[in-house]
Amino acid sequence: MTYDYQATFLAARAALKAEKRYRVFTEIERDCDRFPVARWHGPNGLSRDVVVWCSNDYLGMGRHPDVVKAMVESARTTSVGAGGTRNISGNSHAVIELEKTLAELHGKEAALVFSSGYVANQTAIATIAQLLPECLILSDSDNHNSMIDGVRRAGRARAIFRHNDAAHLEQLLAAADPDRPKLVVFESVYSMDGDVSPIHAFCDLAQKYGALTYIDEVHAVGMYGPRGAGYAEEVGAMERLDIIQGTLAKGYGCFGGYIAGTEALIDAVRSHAQGFIFTTALPPPVAAAARAAIEHLRNSQSERDGQRRQVRRLKERLAAAGIPVIDNPTHIVPVMVGDAALAKLASDRLLDRHGIYVQPINYPTVPRGTERLRITPTPFHADALIDQLVEALGEVWDALDLPRGTTVLEKAQFATAGSVFPPAGG
């Protein structure tokens, strides 16, 4: 008798459903003219307008006229596709210009573009560590899955330090051989809790113990710093970091990922990284659109100001309504539910009854017992939409008998890291 493959796959799916963490993808059709309104394509042919409250297109740059124009013109004059890998036929002028712009943005000698932010982390971390003999990787316990995968793929010794705990990181660094290569890997803005890392403290330790620093800025580029270069620019630490990794798919509203660093490091990764060498290059229209988004946000503060204003307003309104939110200084608004099944019910009720789309966040993205609705306001979520959301959340909380509260968690490091979003009137 042959192995019953389908039974295994069905059992795997059934297990997820039993644990109330089976993922259902909501089908939406974005509307360039009415963002954040989109068209929801539901079951049985149902279709209606909804307001999207969980997009990572944080500033709405995916529909900005300059960005759209750059993409359309590049597609018309060059090609929709890249034509191959970078070393065969896909090393387009548009990608080269994008890398120059990214290097300049972060004050580094060079940059390298990957097909996504995930691939950038997965490939770059592994390649850098493999190039360093007996490298010890020190990784924050809350790092993104892409970073964890990169650390694992490196095949080097690793040590996990407690989230944002500089004292614990120093203990691990001090215990290592002073002559051993070391790579400290962490994020700037953490996407689920919305807290920020103590970048200067980590850089101080790296300098003291002879380690390289690798920072993930994917939830910060475009949105922080006077030129949108990220949270490291916001706190004046950009030049202290050895490798800066970012994405073109969130604040810049496009697609792709990248790293920036010294010319020697970037060239070494370019020459050795399998996840870069053996994959099709970023299409020229995408590169052109991303560069247009970067150039716009380098010179425009209105999108960042607008987002901060609406984030602040939403947090104030949620606090007044007693909807529990993790306290943080960033644009991430985690509304806490604490149960996978209830988080799914809350999401479904918001969509079905109120025309509001917010996906539930469950394990393994967040620890069990911390399930939530992750809300991300943009400059285009007007005051009326915020009022509508808060009223809808109140109805859902009452209908599901969820506990009320205001701030449910405070991060100790905020006292020293400083608040990106000052209080109203500040």
mmCIF file of C-alpha atoms in Angstrom, residues 27-376:
data_model
loop_
_atom_site.group_PDB
_atom_site.id
_atom_site.type_symbol
_atom_site.label_atom_id
_atom_site.label_comp_id
_atom_site.label_asym_id
_atom_site.label_seq_id
_atom_site.Cartn_x
_atom_site.Cartn_y
_atom_site.Cartn_z
ATOM 1 C CA GLU A 27 -9.897 38.837 -1.270
ATOM 2 C CA ILE A 28 -9.845 42.577 -1.821
ATOM 3 C CA GLU A 29 -9.415 44.807 -4.835
ATOM 4 C CA ARG A 30 -7.612 48.032 -4.008
ATOM 5 C CA ASP A 31 -8.977 51.275 -5.402
ATOM 6 C CA CYS A 32 -6.283 53.743 -6.453
ATOM 7 C CA ASP A 33 -8.665 56.715 -6.359
ATOM 8 C CA ARG A 34 -10.385 55.903 -3.057
ATOM 9 C CA PHE A 35 -7.623 54.475 -0.828
ATOM 10 C CA PRO A 36 -8.067 53.175 1.893
ATOM 11 C CA VAL A 37 -11.405 52.035 0.476
ATOM 12 C CA ALA A 38 -11.227 48.721 -1.391
ATOM 13 C CA ARG A 39 -13.608 46.239 -2.951
ATOM 14 C CA TRP A 40 -14.161 43.063 -0.925
ATOM 15 C CA HIS A 41 -14.937 39.944 -2.945
ATOM 16 C CA GLY A 42 -16.669 37.659 -0.462
ATOM 17 C CA PRO A 43 -18.329 34.232 -0.634
ATOM 18 C CA ASN A 44 -21.177 33.397 -3.007
ATOM 19 C CA GLY A 45 -20.326 36.258 -5.327
ATOM 20 C CA LEU A 46 -20.780 38.911 -2.635
ATOM 21 C CA SER A 47 -18.912 42.129 -3.410
ATOM 22 C CA ARG A 48 -18.944 45.450 -1.569
ATOM 23 C CA ASP A 49 -16.790 48.339 -0.406
ATOM 24 C CA VAL A 50 -14.737 48.023 2.772
ATOM 25 C CA VAL A 51 -12.228 50.248 4.557
ATOM 26 C CA VAL A 52 -8.803 48.617 4.886
ATOM 27 C CA TRP A 53 -7.216 49.192 8.310
ATOM 28 C CA CYS A 54 -4.360 46.676 8.175
ATOM 29 C CA SER A 55 -2.331 47.618 5.105
ATOM 30 C CA ASN A 56 1.450 47.908 5.278
ATOM 31 C CA ASP A 57 1.272 50.538 2.542
ATOM 32 C CA TYR A 58 1.635 52.871 5.507
ATOM 33 C CA LEU A 59 1.727 56.157 3.599
ATOM 34 C CA GLY A 60 -0.402 55.242 0.606
ATOM 35 C CA MET A 61 2.575 55.535 -1.728
ATOM 36 C CA GLY A 62 1.370 52.561 -3.754
ATOM 37 C CA ARG A 63 -1.107 54.890 -5.448
ATOM 38 C CA HIS A 64 0.906 58.123 -5.491
ATOM 39 C CA PRO A 65 0.789 59.741 -8.966
ATOM 40 C CA ASP A 66 4.585 60.068 -9.237
ATOM 41 C CA VAL A 67 5.063 56.402 -8.350
ATOM 42 C CA VAL A 68 2.390 55.176 -10.760
ATOM 43 C CA LYS A 69 3.772 57.386 -13.532
ATOM 44 C CA ALA A 70 7.310 56.069 -13.053
ATOM 45 C CA MET A 71 6.114 52.473 -13.232
ATOM 46 C CA VAL A 72 3.935 52.982 -16.306
ATOM 47 C CA GLU A 73 6.614 54.888 -18.225
ATOM 48 C CA SER A 74 9.257 52.284 -17.428
ATOM 49 C CA ALA A 75 6.972 49.428 -18.486
ATOM 50 C CA ARG A 76 6.201 51.180 -21.760
ATOM 51 C CA THR A 77 9.789 52.106 -22.636
ATOM 52 C CA THR A 78 11.767 49.149 -21.229
ATOM 53 C CA SER A 79 9.991 45.929 -20.236
ATOM 54 C CA VAL A 80 7.453 44.587 -17.782
ATOM 55 C CA GLY A 81 9.856 41.832 -16.716
ATOM 56 C CA ALA A 82 13.522 41.816 -15.759
ATOM 57 C CA GLY A 83 14.605 39.365 -18.436
ATOM 58 C CA GLY A 84 16.567 37.093 -16.120
ATOM 59 C CA THR A 85 18.896 37.006 -13.151
ATOM 60 C CA ARG A 86 21.226 39.927 -12.496
ATOM 61 C CA ASN A 87 24.305 38.054 -13.767
ATOM 62 C CA ILE A 88 22.653 36.909 -17.017
ATOM 63 C CA SER A 89 20.355 39.571 -18.454
ATOM 64 C CA GLY A 90 18.474 41.276 -15.642
ATOM 65 C CA ASN A 91 20.986 43.848 -14.414
ATOM 66 C CA SER A 92 18.842 46.762 -15.541
ATOM 67 C CA HIS A 93 19.750 50.430 -15.427
ATOM 68 C CA ALA A 94 16.654 51.061 -13.276
ATOM 69 C CA VAL A 95 17.881 48.666 -10.578
ATOM 70 C CA ILE A 96 21.383 50.155 -10.606
ATOM 71 C CA GLU A 97 19.934 53.647 -10.171
ATOM 72 C CA LEU A 98 17.705 52.388 -7.356
ATOM 73 C CA GLU A 99 20.712 50.910 -5.536
ATOM 74 C CA LYS A 100 22.597 54.199 -5.844
ATOM 75 C CA THR A 101 19.605 56.026 -4.379
ATOM 76 C CA LEU A 102 19.317 53.561 -1.491
ATOM 77 C CA ALA A 103 23.023 53.809 -0.653
ATOM 78 C CA GLU A 104 22.813 57.589 -0.633
ATOM 79 C CA LEU A 105 19.620 57.504 1.452
ATOM 80 C CA HIS A 106 21.317 55.512 4.207
ATOM 81 C CA GLY A 107 24.714 57.180 3.944
ATOM 82 C CA LYS A 108 26.434 53.954 2.892
ATOM 83 C CA GLU A 109 28.904 53.165 0.132
ATOM 84 C CA ALA A 110 26.674 50.673 -1.665
ATOM 85 C CA ALA A 111 23.344 48.861 -1.638
ATOM 86 C CA LEU A 112 21.994 45.612 -3.063
ATOM 87 C CA VAL A 113 18.375 44.972 -4.072
ATOM 88 C CA PHE A 114 16.636 41.626 -3.518
ATOM 89 C CA SER A 115 13.298 40.269 -4.684
ATOM 90 C CA SER A 116 11.703 40.907 -1.270
ATOM 91 C CA GLY A 117 12.500 42.042 2.234
ATOM 92 C CA TYR A 118 12.144 38.464 3.433
ATOM 93 C CA VAL A 119 14.695 37.211 0.919
ATOM 94 C CA ALA A 120 17.029 40.093 1.789
ATOM 95 C CA ASN A 121 17.118 39.046 5.450
ATOM 96 C CA GLN A 122 17.134 35.330 4.789
ATOM 97 C CA THR A 123 19.975 35.588 2.287
ATOM 98 C CA ALA A 124 22.095 38.449 3.594
ATOM 99 C CA ILE A 125 22.300 37.324 7.224
ATOM 100 C CA ALA A 126 23.251 33.787 6.215
ATOM 101 C CA THR A 127 25.806 34.923 3.637
ATOM 102 C CA ILE A 128 27.499 37.503 5.866
ATOM 103 C CA ALA A 129 27.826 35.033 8.735
ATOM 104 C CA GLN A 130 29.127 32.295 6.428
ATOM 105 C CA LEU A 131 31.803 34.651 5.094
ATOM 106 C CA LEU A 132 33.036 35.297 8.649
ATOM 107 C CA PRO A 133 34.951 32.292 10.048
ATOM 108 C CA GLU A 134 33.377 30.906 13.254
ATOM 109 C CA CYS A 135 30.992 33.857 13.362
ATOM 110 C CA LEU A 136 28.786 34.119 16.445
ATOM 111 C CA ILE A 137 25.337 35.532 15.647
ATOM 112 C CA LEU A 138 23.557 37.352 18.460
ATOM 113 C CA SER A 139 19.857 37.732 17.651
ATOM 114 C CA ASP A 140 17.019 39.538 19.428
ATOM 115 C CA SER A 141 14.381 37.096 20.681
ATOM 116 C CA ASP A 142 11.584 38.998 18.902
ATOM 117 C CA ASN A 143 13.214 39.135 15.485
ATOM 118 C CA HIS A 144 11.084 38.496 12.403
ATOM 119 C CA ASN A 145 10.820 35.016 10.903
ATOM 120 C CA SER A 146 12.932 36.103 7.926
ATOM 121 C CA MET A 147 15.779 37.028 10.245
ATOM 122 C CA ILE A 148 15.417 33.819 12.229
ATOM 123 C CA ASP A 149 15.555 31.854 8.987
ATOM 124 C CA GLY A 150 18.676 33.733 7.928
ATOM 125 C CA VAL A 151 20.342 32.960 11.251
ATOM 126 C CA ARG A 152 19.478 29.265 10.923
ATOM 127 C CA ARG A 153 20.639 29.053 7.318
ATOM 128 C CA ALA A 154 23.999 30.532 8.275
ATOM 129 C CA GLY A 155 24.911 27.328 10.096
ATOM 130 C CA ARG A 156 26.939 29.302 12.635
ATOM 131 C CA ALA A 157 26.782 29.381 16.414
ATOM 132 C CA ARG A 158 24.027 31.644 17.667
ATOM 133 C CA ALA A 159 22.932 33.213 20.921
ATOM 134 C CA ILE A 160 19.495 34.718 21.535
ATOM 135 C CA PHE A 161 19.304 37.773 23.779
ATOM 136 C CA ARG A 162 16.142 38.879 25.543
ATOM 137 C CA HIS A 163 14.108 41.357 23.555
ATOM 138 C CA ASN A 164 15.700 44.819 23.577
ATOM 139 C CA ASP A 165 17.774 43.817 26.633
ATOM 140 C CA ALA A 166 21.152 45.530 26.282
ATOM 141 C CA ALA A 167 22.413 44.078 29.569
ATOM 142 C CA HIS A 168 21.733 40.532 28.405
ATOM 143 C CA LEU A 169 23.368 41.246 25.054
ATOM 144 C CA GLU A 170 26.469 42.508 26.848
ATOM 145 C CA GLN A 171 26.645 39.336 28.942
ATOM 146 C CA LEU A 172 26.680 37.257 25.765
ATOM 147 C CA LEU A 173 29.213 39.492 24.031
ATOM 148 C CA ALA A 174 31.506 39.551 27.048
ATOM 149 C CA ALA A 175 31.483 35.744 27.253
ATOM 150 C CA ALA A 176 32.610 35.378 23.632
ATOM 151 C CA ASP A 177 36.214 35.232 22.452
ATOM 152 C CA PRO A 178 37.288 38.849 21.791
ATOM 153 C CA ASP A 179 38.890 37.809 18.494
ATOM 154 C CA ARG A 180 35.853 35.931 17.247
ATOM 155 C CA PRO A 181 33.714 37.591 14.518
ATOM 156 C CA LYS A 182 30.330 38.586 15.910
ATOM 157 C CA LEU A 183 27.121 39.788 14.237
ATOM 158 C CA VAL A 184 24.356 41.489 16.262
ATOM 159 C CA VAL A 185 20.994 41.203 14.503
ATOM 160 C CA PHE A 186 17.943 43.221 15.517
ATOM 161 C CA GLU A 187 15.047 45.355 14.241
ATOM 162 C CA SER A 188 14.336 49.040 14.690
ATOM 163 C CA VAL A 189 10.512 49.007 14.813
ATOM 164 C CA TYR A 190 8.914 45.702 15.778
ATOM 165 C CA SER A 191 5.848 45.118 13.662
ATOM 166 C CA MET A 192 3.540 43.368 16.122
ATOM 167 C CA ASP A 193 4.010 45.329 19.385
ATOM 168 C CA GLY A 194 5.180 48.531 17.721
ATOM 169 C CA ASP A 195 8.059 49.025 20.144
ATOM 170 C CA VAL A 196 11.506 50.296 19.158
ATOM 171 C CA SER A 197 15.013 49.041 19.824
ATOM 172 C CA PRO A 198 17.717 50.894 21.803
ATOM 173 C CA ILE A 199 19.897 51.372 18.740
ATOM 174 C CA HIS A 200 22.565 53.522 20.349
ATOM 175 C CA ALA A 201 22.971 51.100 23.256
ATOM 176 C CA PHE A 202 23.391 48.180 20.881
ATOM 177 C CA CYS A 203 25.892 50.125 18.783
ATOM 178 C CA ASP A 204 27.860 51.033 21.917
ATOM 179 C CA LEU A 205 28.120 47.342 22.803
ATOM 180 C CA ALA A 206 29.053 46.330 19.276
ATOM 181 C CA GLN A 207 31.845 48.907 19.276
ATOM 182 C CA LYS A 208 33.034 47.816 22.716
ATOM 183 C CA TYR A 209 33.162 44.109 21.855
ATOM 184 C CA GLY A 210 34.140 44.282 18.186
ATOM 185 C CA ALA A 211 30.874 43.147 16.600
ATOM 186 C CA LEU A 212 29.082 44.070 13.394
ATOM 187 C CA THR A 213 25.520 45.391 13.595
ATOM 188 C CA TYR A 214 22.697 44.370 11.264
ATOM 189 C CA ILE A 215 19.409 46.259 11.612
ATOM 190 C CA ASP A 216 16.062 45.516 9.994
ATOM 191 C CA GLU A 217 14.301 48.814 9.194
ATOM 192 C CA VAL A 218 11.434 47.416 7.118
ATOM 193 C CA HIS A 219 8.704 48.968 9.277
ATOM 194 C CA ALA A 220 10.538 52.296 9.494
ATOM 195 C CA VAL A 221 11.948 53.275 6.095
ATOM 196 C CA GLY A 222 9.920 55.997 4.473
ATOM 197 C CA MET A 223 8.193 56.887 7.744
ATOM 198 C CA TYR A 224 10.892 58.012 10.163
ATOM 199 C CA GLY A 225 13.751 60.456 9.908
ATOM 200 C CA PRO A 226 13.745 63.836 8.157
ATOM 201 C CA ARG A 227 14.337 62.112 4.786
ATOM 202 C CA GLY A 228 12.456 58.909 5.510
ATOM 203 C CA ALA A 229 15.645 56.879 5.930
ATOM 204 C CA GLY A 230 14.260 55.062 8.974
ATOM 205 C CA TYR A 231 14.201 55.028 12.732
ATOM 206 C CA ALA A 232 18.003 54.997 12.900
ATOM 207 C CA GLU A 233 17.968 58.341 11.096
ATOM 208 C CA GLU A 234 15.250 59.540 13.484
ATOM 209 C CA VAL A 235 17.517 58.951 16.502
ATOM 210 C CA GLY A 236 20.794 59.934 14.820
ATOM 211 C CA ALA A 237 22.302 56.444 14.735
ATOM 212 C CA MET A 238 22.363 55.618 11.033
ATOM 213 C CA GLU A 239 26.091 56.123 10.521
ATOM 214 C CA ARG A 240 26.850 53.827 13.477
ATOM 215 C CA LEU A 241 25.216 50.770 11.894
ATOM 216 C CA ASP A 242 27.208 48.412 9.664
ATOM 217 C CA ILE A 243 24.359 46.851 7.658
ATOM 218 C CA ILE A 244 20.932 48.405 7.159
ATOM 219 C CA GLN A 245 18.204 46.228 5.681
ATOM 220 C CA GLY A 246 14.935 47.605 4.399
ATOM 221 C CA THR A 247 11.953 47.001 2.178
ATOM 222 C CA LEU A 248 10.378 48.800 -0.745
ATOM 223 C CA ALA A 249 6.977 47.224 -0.045
ATOM 224 C CA LYS A 250 5.728 49.088 3.019
ATOM 225 C CA GLY A 251 6.468 52.786 3.507
ATOM 226 C CA TYR A 252 7.404 53.057 -0.158
ATOM 227 C CA GLY A 253 4.344 51.153 -1.352
ATOM 228 C CA CYS A 254 6.126 49.042 -3.993
ATOM 229 C CA PHE A 255 7.946 45.686 -3.868
ATOM 230 C CA GLY A 256 11.401 44.332 -3.089
ATOM 231 C CA GLY A 257 14.014 44.434 -0.339
ATOM 232 C CA TYR A 258 17.609 45.569 0.060
ATOM 233 C CA ILE A 259 20.684 45.898 2.229
ATOM 234 C CA ALA A 260 23.118 48.821 2.450
ATOM 235 C CA GLY A 261 26.673 48.837 3.782
ATOM 236 C CA THR A 262 30.305 49.164 2.736
ATOM 237 C CA GLU A 263 31.247 48.500 -0.869
ATOM 238 C CA ALA A 264 33.333 45.472 0.152
ATOM 239 C CA LEU A 265 30.532 43.889 2.186
ATOM 240 C CA ILE A 266 27.891 44.488 -0.480
ATOM 241 C CA ASP A 267 30.118 43.081 -3.203
ATOM 242 C CA ALA A 268 30.895 40.017 -1.099
ATOM 243 C CA VAL A 269 27.178 39.340 -0.596
ATOM 244 C CA ARG A 270 26.485 39.988 -4.297
ATOM 245 C CA SER A 271 29.131 37.448 -5.254
ATOM 246 C CA HIS A 272 28.202 34.691 -2.786
ATOM 247 C CA ALA A 273 24.484 34.932 -1.911
ATOM 248 C CA GLN A 274 22.545 32.127 -3.589
ATOM 249 C CA GLY A 275 19.222 33.814 -2.845
ATOM 250 C CA PHE A 276 20.450 36.739 -4.933
ATOM 251 C CA ILE A 277 22.432 35.021 -7.680
ATOM 252 C CA PHE A 278 19.893 32.402 -8.730
ATOM 253 C CA THR A 279 16.667 34.389 -8.831
ATOM 254 C CA THR A 280 15.094 36.701 -11.376
ATOM 255 C CA ALA A 281 15.956 40.359 -10.849
ATOM 256 C CA LEU A 282 13.510 43.027 -9.757
ATOM 257 C CA PRO A 283 11.548 44.224 -12.833
ATOM 258 C CA PRO A 284 12.609 47.667 -14.122
ATOM 259 C CA PRO A 285 9.114 49.212 -13.645
ATOM 260 C CA VAL A 286 9.105 48.172 -9.987
ATOM 261 C CA ALA A 287 12.600 49.591 -9.485
ATOM 262 C CA ALA A 288 11.610 52.848 -11.173
ATOM 263 C CA ALA A 289 8.462 53.143 -9.057
ATOM 264 C CA ALA A 290 10.362 52.443 -5.835
ATOM 265 C CA ARG A 291 12.982 55.062 -6.686
ATOM 266 C CA ALA A 292 10.233 57.605 -7.362
ATOM 267 C CA ALA A 293 8.688 56.851 -3.962
ATOM 268 C CA ILE A 294 12.038 57.241 -2.199
ATOM 269 C CA GLU A 295 12.785 60.519 -3.962
ATOM 270 C CA HIS A 296 9.355 61.900 -3.104
ATOM 271 C CA LEU A 297 9.560 60.991 0.582
ATOM 272 C CA ARG A 298 13.105 62.373 0.857
ATOM 273 C CA ASN A 299 11.670 65.797 0.129
ATOM 274 C CA SER A 300 8.122 65.612 1.486
ATOM 275 C CA GLN A 301 7.185 65.568 5.151
ATOM 276 C CA SER A 302 3.431 65.890 4.648
ATOM 277 C CA GLU A 303 2.793 62.134 4.423
ATOM 278 C CA ARG A 304 4.699 61.434 7.645
ATOM 279 C CA ASP A 305 3.051 64.333 9.451
ATOM 280 C CA GLY A 306 -0.367 63.195 8.282
ATOM 281 C CA GLN A 307 0.196 59.651 9.419
ATOM 282 C CA ARG A 308 1.453 60.690 12.842
ATOM 283 C CA ARG A 309 -1.547 62.948 13.326
ATOM 284 C CA GLN A 310 -4.019 60.178 12.505
ATOM 285 C CA VAL A 311 -2.170 57.563 14.576
ATOM 286 C CA ARG A 312 -2.212 59.884 17.569
ATOM 287 C CA ARG A 313 -5.910 60.596 17.113
ATOM 288 C CA LEU A 314 -6.801 56.911 16.839
ATOM 289 C CA LYS A 315 -4.816 55.986 19.945
ATOM 290 C CA GLU A 316 -6.529 58.757 21.913
ATOM 291 C CA ARG A 317 -9.982 57.689 20.739
ATOM 292 C CA LEU A 318 -9.320 54.023 21.540
ATOM 293 C CA ALA A 319 -8.079 54.923 25.016
ATOM 294 C CA ALA A 320 -11.195 56.985 25.654
ATOM 295 C CA ALA A 321 -13.380 54.053 24.540
ATOM 296 C CA GLY A 322 -11.534 51.562 26.736
ATOM 297 C CA ILE A 323 -10.323 49.429 23.839
ATOM 298 C CA PRO A 324 -7.092 47.723 25.024
ATOM 299 C CA VAL A 325 -4.018 48.695 23.026
ATOM 300 C CA ILE A 326 -0.317 47.983 23.581
ATOM 301 C CA ASP A 327 1.409 51.209 24.521
ATOM 302 C CA ASN A 328 4.112 52.111 22.002
ATOM 303 C CA PRO A 329 5.623 55.194 20.332
ATOM 304 C CA THR A 330 5.094 54.167 16.708
ATOM 305 C CA HIS A 331 2.470 53.847 13.983
ATOM 306 C CA ILE A 332 1.544 50.252 14.896
ATOM 307 C CA VAL A 333 -1.735 50.025 16.855
ATOM 308 C CA PRO A 334 -2.083 46.511 18.354
ATOM 309 C CA VAL A 335 -5.631 46.040 19.677
ATOM 310 C CA MET A 336 -5.401 43.125 22.090
ATOM 311 C CA VAL A 337 -7.884 40.239 22.174
ATOM 312 C CA GLY A 338 -5.879 37.419 23.766
ATOM 313 C CA ASP A 339 -7.672 34.478 22.157
ATOM 314 C CA ALA A 340 -7.349 33.080 18.617
ATOM 315 C CA ALA A 341 -11.021 32.195 18.165
ATOM 316 C CA LEU A 342 -12.225 35.531 19.518
ATOM 317 C CA ALA A 343 -9.752 37.451 17.375
ATOM 318 C CA LYS A 344 -11.154 35.703 14.292
ATOM 319 C CA LEU A 345 -14.740 36.403 15.401
ATOM 320 C CA ALA A 346 -13.890 40.052 15.986
ATOM 321 C CA SER A 347 -12.305 40.345 12.547
ATOM 322 C CA ASP A 348 -15.256 38.639 10.859
ATOM 323 C CA ARG A 349 -17.777 40.825 12.659
ATOM 324 C CA LEU A 350 -15.946 44.013 11.703
ATOM 325 C CA LEU A 351 -15.968 42.937 8.066
ATOM 326 C CA ASP A 352 -19.504 41.554 7.871
ATOM 327 C CA ARG A 353 -21.346 44.158 9.947
ATOM 328 C CA HIS A 354 -19.239 47.281 9.637
ATOM 329 C CA GLY A 355 -17.366 47.012 6.331
ATOM 330 C CA ILE A 356 -14.008 47.231 8.110
ATOM 331 C CA TYR A 357 -11.151 44.948 7.117
ATOM 332 C CA VAL A 358 -8.630 44.088 9.842
ATOM 333 C CA GLN A 359 -7.013 40.661 9.783
ATOM 334 C CA PRO A 360 -6.569 38.768 13.085
ATOM 335 C CA ILE A 361 -2.969 38.091 14.142
ATOM 336 C CA ASN A 362 -2.507 34.681 15.763
ATOM 337 C CA TYR A 363 0.253 32.212 16.672
ATOM 338 C CA PRO A 364 2.945 31.717 15.397
ATOM 339 C CA THR A 365 3.145 35.378 14.329
ATOM 340 C CA VAL A 366 2.550 36.333 17.977
ATOM 341 C CA PRO A 367 2.743 34.193 21.139
ATOM 342 C CA ARG A 368 -0.368 32.314 22.188
ATOM 343 C CA GLY A 369 -2.505 34.408 24.506
ATOM 344 C CA THR A 370 -1.502 37.662 22.773
ATOM 345 C CA GLU A 371 -3.742 37.371 19.702
ATOM 346 C CA ARG A 372 -4.742 40.755 18.366
ATOM 347 C CA LEU A 373 -6.049 43.002 15.637
ATOM 348 C CA ARG A 374 -3.113 44.926 14.161
ATOM 349 C CA ILE A 375 -4.313 48.338 12.981
ATOM 350 C CA THR A 376 -2.166 50.607 10.811
#
